Amino acid sequence: MERVDEVIEMRSDAAKQRADLLQLMLEAASREHIKDKNDDVDEQYIAKKLTYDEVVANVFLFMVAGYETTSTALAYCTYVLANYPEEQHKLQEEIDEYFSQNENETDPDYDVVNRMPYMDMAIKEVLRMHPIALSPVINRECTQETEVCGIKITKGK
């Protein structure tokens, strides 16, 4: 929990804002009013504010809830990269290029990884191939008869 406090304090003071869940929670904690659309009331403003403890609790909840899905996604990434050594090589080159340009840095952070386009593409492709969180909830189904590369796919399959 101490690390969560450090990150929240650092992000609260930072001039640079990120487009992520923590930033949204910090904005909700500091925002005076949030527009509440209600069918019975015309655009009424209701004061809502997250407390510091609520932000910490939500960050902790997302960290705990995300542990299993993150570890599974990383396992799939490892599996896919092991099966596609040429892609693994491209990704390794991108990582090596970053570290050759930034010799003083040892641990890449969120901003560093965000500047690695091939890493981003590789992770997104693995998650497309092996969806983690939504796989039991969302099933893909063919909505019309079609043919792909000579293979007939019937509606509903």
PDB file of C-alpha atoms in Angstrom:
ATOM      1  CA  MET A   1       0.000   0.000   0.000  1.00  0.00           C
ATOM      2  CA  GLU A   2       2.948   2.287   0.602  1.00  0.00           C
ATOM      3  CA  ARG A   3       3.928   2.065  -3.073  1.00  0.00           C
ATOM      4  CA  VAL A   4       0.347   2.918  -4.104  1.00  0.00           C
ATOM      5  CA  ASP A   5       0.561   6.058  -1.937  1.00  0.00           C
ATOM      6  CA  GLU A   6       3.878   7.014  -3.569  1.00  0.00           C
ATOM      7  CA  VAL A   7       2.517   6.607  -7.098  1.00  0.00           C
ATOM      8  CA  ILE A   8      -0.665   8.564  -6.340  1.00  0.00           C
ATOM      9  CA  GLU A   9       1.343  11.386  -4.769  1.00  0.00           C
ATOM     10  CA  MET A  10       3.776  11.443  -7.702  1.00  0.00           C
ATOM     11  CA  ARG A  11       0.966  11.443 -10.269  1.00  0.00           C
ATOM     12  CA  SER A  12      -1.010  14.117  -8.396  1.00  0.00           C
ATOM     13  CA  ASP A  13       1.952  16.503  -8.490  1.00  0.00           C
ATOM     14  CA  ALA A  14       3.030  15.709 -12.050  1.00  0.00           C
ATOM     15  CA  ALA A  15       2.440  18.288 -14.740  1.00  0.00           C
ATOM     16  CA  LYS A  16       2.209  15.543 -17.351  1.00  0.00           C
ATOM     17  CA  GLN A  17      -1.065  13.645 -17.367  1.00  0.00           C
ATOM     18  CA  ARG A  18      -1.520  10.137 -18.722  1.00  0.00           C
ATOM     19  CA  ALA A  19      -4.589   8.648 -20.348  1.00  0.00           C
ATOM     20  CA  ASP A  20      -5.178   5.819 -17.894  1.00  0.00           C
ATOM     21  CA  LEU A  21      -7.471   4.683 -15.109  1.00  0.00           C
ATOM     22  CA  LEU A  22      -5.437   6.261 -12.311  1.00  0.00           C
ATOM     23  CA  GLN A  23      -5.594   9.642 -14.049  1.00  0.00           C
ATOM     24  CA  LEU A  24      -9.392   9.376 -14.312  1.00  0.00           C
ATOM     25  CA  MET A  25      -9.655   8.542 -10.604  1.00  0.00           C
ATOM     26  CA  LEU A  26      -7.388  11.446  -9.664  1.00  0.00           C
ATOM     27  CA  GLU A  27      -9.515  13.782 -11.772  1.00  0.00           C
ATOM     28  CA  ALA A  28     -12.667  12.455 -10.089  1.00  0.00           C
ATOM     29  CA  ALA A  29     -11.057  13.087  -6.719  1.00  0.00           C
ATOM     30  CA  SER A  30     -10.329  16.721  -7.566  1.00  0.00           C
ATOM     31  CA  ARG A  31     -13.327  17.610  -9.710  1.00  0.00           C
ATOM     32  CA  GLU A  32     -15.868  19.885  -8.077  1.00  0.00           C
ATOM     33  CA  HIS A  33     -18.914  18.721  -9.980  1.00  0.00           C
ATOM     34  CA  ILE A  34     -19.711  15.866 -12.311  1.00  0.00           C
ATOM     35  CA  LYS A  35     -22.665  16.158 -14.636  1.00  0.00           C
ATOM     36  CA  ASP A  36     -25.279  13.547 -13.761  1.00  0.00           C
ATOM     37  CA  LYS A  37     -27.725  12.824 -16.601  1.00  0.00           C
ATOM     38  CA  ASN A  38     -31.023  11.667 -15.186  1.00  0.00           C
ATOM     39  CA  ASP A  39     -34.193  11.175 -17.238  1.00  0.00           C
ATOM     40  CA  ASP A  40     -36.315  12.829 -14.530  1.00  0.00           C
ATOM     41  CA  VAL A  41     -34.107  15.886 -14.084  1.00  0.00           C
ATOM     42  CA  ASP A  42     -32.775  18.271 -16.738  1.00  0.00           C
ATOM     43  CA  GLU A  43     -28.967  18.363 -16.598  1.00  0.00           C
ATOM     44  CA  GLN A  44     -28.600  18.614 -12.852  1.00  0.00           C
ATOM     45  CA  TYR A  45     -25.146  18.990 -11.381  1.00  0.00           C
ATOM     46  CA  ILE A  46     -24.501  16.854  -8.344  1.00  0.00           C
ATOM     47  CA  ALA A  47     -21.346  17.248  -6.265  1.00  0.00           C
ATOM     48  CA  LYS A  48     -19.388  13.993  -6.304  1.00  0.00           C
ATOM     49  CA  LYS A  49     -15.836  13.601  -5.191  1.00  0.00           C
ATOM     50  CA  LEU A  50     -13.644  10.567  -4.572  1.00  0.00           C
ATOM     51  CA  THR A  51     -11.743  10.646  -1.318  1.00  0.00           C
ATOM     52  CA  TYR A  52      -8.057   9.789  -1.178  1.00  0.00           C
ATOM     53  CA  ASP A  53      -8.900   6.494   0.541  1.00  0.00           C
ATOM     54  CA  GLU A  54     -11.372   5.625  -2.242  1.00  0.00           C
ATOM     55  CA  VAL A  55      -8.712   6.262  -4.880  1.00  0.00           C
ATOM     56  CA  VAL A  56      -6.212   4.067  -2.987  1.00  0.00           C
ATOM     57  CA  ALA A  57      -8.819   1.319  -2.519  1.00  0.00           C
ATOM     58  CA  ASN A  58      -9.708   1.361  -6.223  1.00  0.00           C
ATOM     59  CA  VAL A  59      -6.067   1.260  -7.301  1.00  0.00           C
ATOM     60  CA  PHE A  60      -5.449  -1.676  -4.962  1.00  0.00           C
ATOM     61  CA  LEU A  61      -8.570  -3.468  -6.235  1.00  0.00           C
ATOM     62  CA  PHE A  62      -7.502  -3.078  -9.867  1.00  0.00           C
ATOM     63  CA  MET A  63      -3.991  -4.286  -9.046  1.00  0.00           C
ATOM     64  CA  VAL A  64      -5.309  -7.411  -7.319  1.00  0.00           C
ATOM     65  CA  ALA A  65      -7.984  -8.058  -9.955  1.00  0.00           C
ATOM     66  CA  GLY A  66      -5.508  -7.549 -12.776  1.00  0.00           C
ATOM     67  CA  TYR A  67      -2.852  -9.895 -11.433  1.00  0.00           C
ATOM     68  CA  GLU A  68      -4.230 -13.135 -12.903  1.00  0.00           C
ATOM     69  CA  THR A  69      -5.156 -11.659 -16.282  1.00  0.00           C
ATOM     70  CA  THR A  70      -1.765  -9.953 -16.579  1.00  0.00           C
ATOM     71  CA  SER A  71       0.172 -13.106 -15.727  1.00  0.00           C
ATOM     72  CA  THR A  72      -1.916 -15.125 -18.201  1.00  0.00           C
ATOM     73  CA  ALA A  73      -1.397 -12.526 -20.936  1.00  0.00           C
ATOM     74  CA  LEU A  74       2.367 -12.539 -20.307  1.00  0.00           C
ATOM     75  CA  ALA A  75       2.403 -16.342 -20.464  1.00  0.00           C
ATOM     76  CA  TYR A  76       0.650 -16.204 -23.842  1.00  0.00           C
ATOM     77  CA  CYS A  77       3.109 -13.534 -25.028  1.00  0.00           C
ATOM     78  CA  THR A  78       6.001 -15.806 -24.093  1.00  0.00           C
ATOM     79  CA  TYR A  79       4.354 -18.744 -25.852  1.00  0.00           C
ATOM     80  CA  VAL A  80       3.648 -16.790 -29.047  1.00  0.00           C
ATOM     81  CA  LEU A  81       7.134 -15.265 -29.169  1.00  0.00           C
ATOM     82  CA  ALA A  82       8.676 -18.722 -28.678  1.00  0.00           C
ATOM     83  CA  ASN A  83       6.660 -19.990 -31.659  1.00  0.00           C
ATOM     84  CA  TYR A  84       7.514 -16.989 -33.859  1.00  0.00           C
ATOM     85  CA  PRO A  85      11.261 -16.393 -33.423  1.00  0.00           C
ATOM     86  CA  GLU A  86      11.379 -13.780 -36.208  1.00  0.00           C
ATOM     87  CA  GLU A  87       8.826 -11.667 -34.306  1.00  0.00           C
ATOM     88  CA  GLN A  88      10.731 -12.241 -31.083  1.00  0.00           C
ATOM     89  CA  HIS A  89      13.871 -10.990 -32.844  1.00  0.00           C
ATOM     90  CA  LYS A  90      12.111  -7.799 -34.061  1.00  0.00           C
ATOM     91  CA  LEU A  91      10.840  -7.111 -30.559  1.00  0.00           C
ATOM     92  CA  GLN A  92      14.278  -7.760 -29.051  1.00  0.00           C
ATOM     93  CA  GLU A  93      15.804  -5.317 -31.548  1.00  0.00           C
ATOM     94  CA  GLU A  94      13.334  -2.604 -30.514  1.00  0.00           C
ATOM     95  CA  ILE A  95      14.108  -3.162 -26.825  1.00  0.00           C
ATOM     96  CA  ASP A  96      17.881  -3.228 -27.448  1.00  0.00           C
ATOM     97  CA  GLU A  97      17.635  -0.024 -29.493  1.00  0.00           C
ATOM     98  CA  TYR A  98      15.946   1.754 -26.590  1.00  0.00           C
ATOM     99  CA  PHE A  99      18.592   0.640 -24.090  1.00  0.00           C
ATOM    100  CA  SER A 100      21.457   1.535 -26.436  1.00  0.00           C
ATOM    101  CA  GLN A 101      20.080   5.092 -26.624  1.00  0.00           C
ATOM    102  CA  ASN A 102      19.379   5.290 -22.865  1.00  0.00           C
ATOM    103  CA  GLU A 103      22.337   3.565 -21.232  1.00  0.00           C
ATOM    104  CA  ASN A 104      21.758   5.187 -17.820  1.00  0.00           C
ATOM    105  CA  GLU A 105      18.260   3.748 -17.416  1.00  0.00           C
ATOM    106  CA  THR A 106      17.892   0.243 -16.047  1.00  0.00           C
ATOM    107  CA  ASP A 107      14.151  -0.175 -15.521  1.00  0.00           C
ATOM    108  CA  PRO A 108      11.771   0.881 -18.279  1.00  0.00           C
ATOM    109  CA  ASP A 109       8.608   2.514 -16.987  1.00  0.00           C
ATOM    110  CA  TYR A 110       5.132   3.062 -18.446  1.00  0.00           C
ATOM    111  CA  ASP A 111       6.260   5.982 -20.626  1.00  0.00           C
ATOM    112  CA  VAL A 112       9.174   4.007 -22.072  1.00  0.00           C
ATOM    113  CA  VAL A 113       7.004   1.034 -23.028  1.00  0.00           C
ATOM    114  CA  ASN A 114       4.491   3.440 -24.590  1.00  0.00           C
ATOM    115  CA  ARG A 115       7.237   4.606 -26.973  1.00  0.00           C
ATOM    116  CA  MET A 116       7.821   1.068 -28.279  1.00  0.00           C
ATOM    117  CA  PRO A 117       5.367   0.638 -31.171  1.00  0.00           C
ATOM    118  CA  TYR A 118       6.366  -2.934 -32.048  1.00  0.00           C
ATOM    119  CA  MET A 119       5.933  -4.017 -28.428  1.00  0.00           C
ATOM    120  CA  ASP A 120       2.473  -2.436 -28.425  1.00  0.00           C
ATOM    121  CA  MET A 121       1.536  -4.208 -31.658  1.00  0.00           C
ATOM    122  CA  ALA A 122       2.877  -7.551 -30.402  1.00  0.00           C
ATOM    123  CA  ILE A 123       0.917  -7.368 -27.148  1.00  0.00           C
ATOM    124  CA  LYS A 124      -2.280  -6.339 -28.929  1.00  0.00           C
ATOM    125  CA  GLU A 125      -1.897  -9.204 -31.410  1.00  0.00           C
ATOM    126  CA  VAL A 126      -1.385 -11.737 -28.605  1.00  0.00           C
ATOM    127  CA  LEU A 127      -4.497 -10.438 -26.839  1.00  0.00           C
ATOM    128  CA  ARG A 128      -6.419 -10.662 -30.108  1.00  0.00           C
ATOM    129  CA  MET A 129      -5.283 -14.249 -30.621  1.00  0.00           C
ATOM    130  CA  HIS A 130      -5.780 -15.250 -26.979  1.00  0.00           C
ATOM    131  CA  PRO A 131      -8.391 -12.978 -25.345  1.00  0.00           C
ATOM    132  CA  ILE A 132      -7.979 -13.182 -21.589  1.00  0.00           C
ATOM    133  CA  ALA A 133     -10.725 -11.414 -19.674  1.00  0.00           C
ATOM    134  CA  LEU A 134     -13.623 -11.698 -22.085  1.00  0.00           C
ATOM    135  CA  SER A 135     -13.150 -15.200 -23.503  1.00  0.00           C
ATOM    136  CA  PRO A 136     -15.926 -16.856 -21.462  1.00  0.00           C
ATOM    137  CA  VAL A 137     -18.239 -13.879 -21.976  1.00  0.00           C
ATOM    138  CA  ILE A 138     -17.905 -13.012 -25.668  1.00  0.00           C
ATOM    139  CA  ASN A 139     -18.136 -15.696 -28.323  1.00  0.00           C
ATOM    140  CA  ARG A 140     -17.501 -14.879 -31.943  1.00  0.00           C
ATOM    141  CA  GLU A 141     -20.091 -16.226 -34.325  1.00  0.00           C
ATOM    142  CA  CYS A 142     -20.383 -16.017 -38.096  1.00  0.00           C
ATOM    143  CA  THR A 143     -23.464 -13.922 -38.929  1.00  0.00           C
ATOM    144  CA  GLN A 144     -23.724 -14.916 -42.596  1.00  0.00           C
ATOM    145  CA  GLU A 145     -22.454 -17.687 -44.851  1.00  0.00           C
ATOM    146  CA  THR A 146     -19.046 -16.821 -46.225  1.00  0.00           C
ATOM    147  CA  GLU A 147     -15.940 -18.338 -47.759  1.00  0.00           C
ATOM    148  CA  VAL A 148     -12.387 -17.548 -46.680  1.00  0.00           C
ATOM    149  CA  CYS A 149      -9.479 -18.926 -48.709  1.00  0.00           C
ATOM    150  CA  GLY A 150     -11.672 -21.684 -50.084  1.00  0.00           C
ATOM    151  CA  ILE A 151     -13.032 -22.676 -46.668  1.00  0.00           C
ATOM    152  CA  LYS A 152     -16.806 -22.392 -46.345  1.00  0.00           C
ATOM    153  CA  ILE A 153     -18.045 -21.014 -43.033  1.00  0.00           C
ATOM    154  CA  THR A 154     -21.722 -21.483 -42.309  1.00  0.00           C
ATOM    155  CA  LYS A 155     -23.872 -18.978 -40.488  1.00  0.00           C
ATOM    156  CA  GLY A 156     -23.879 -19.573 -36.737  1.00  0.00           C
ATOM    157  CA  LYS A 157     -20.454 -21.262 -36.596  1.00  0.00           C
TER     158      LYS A 157
END
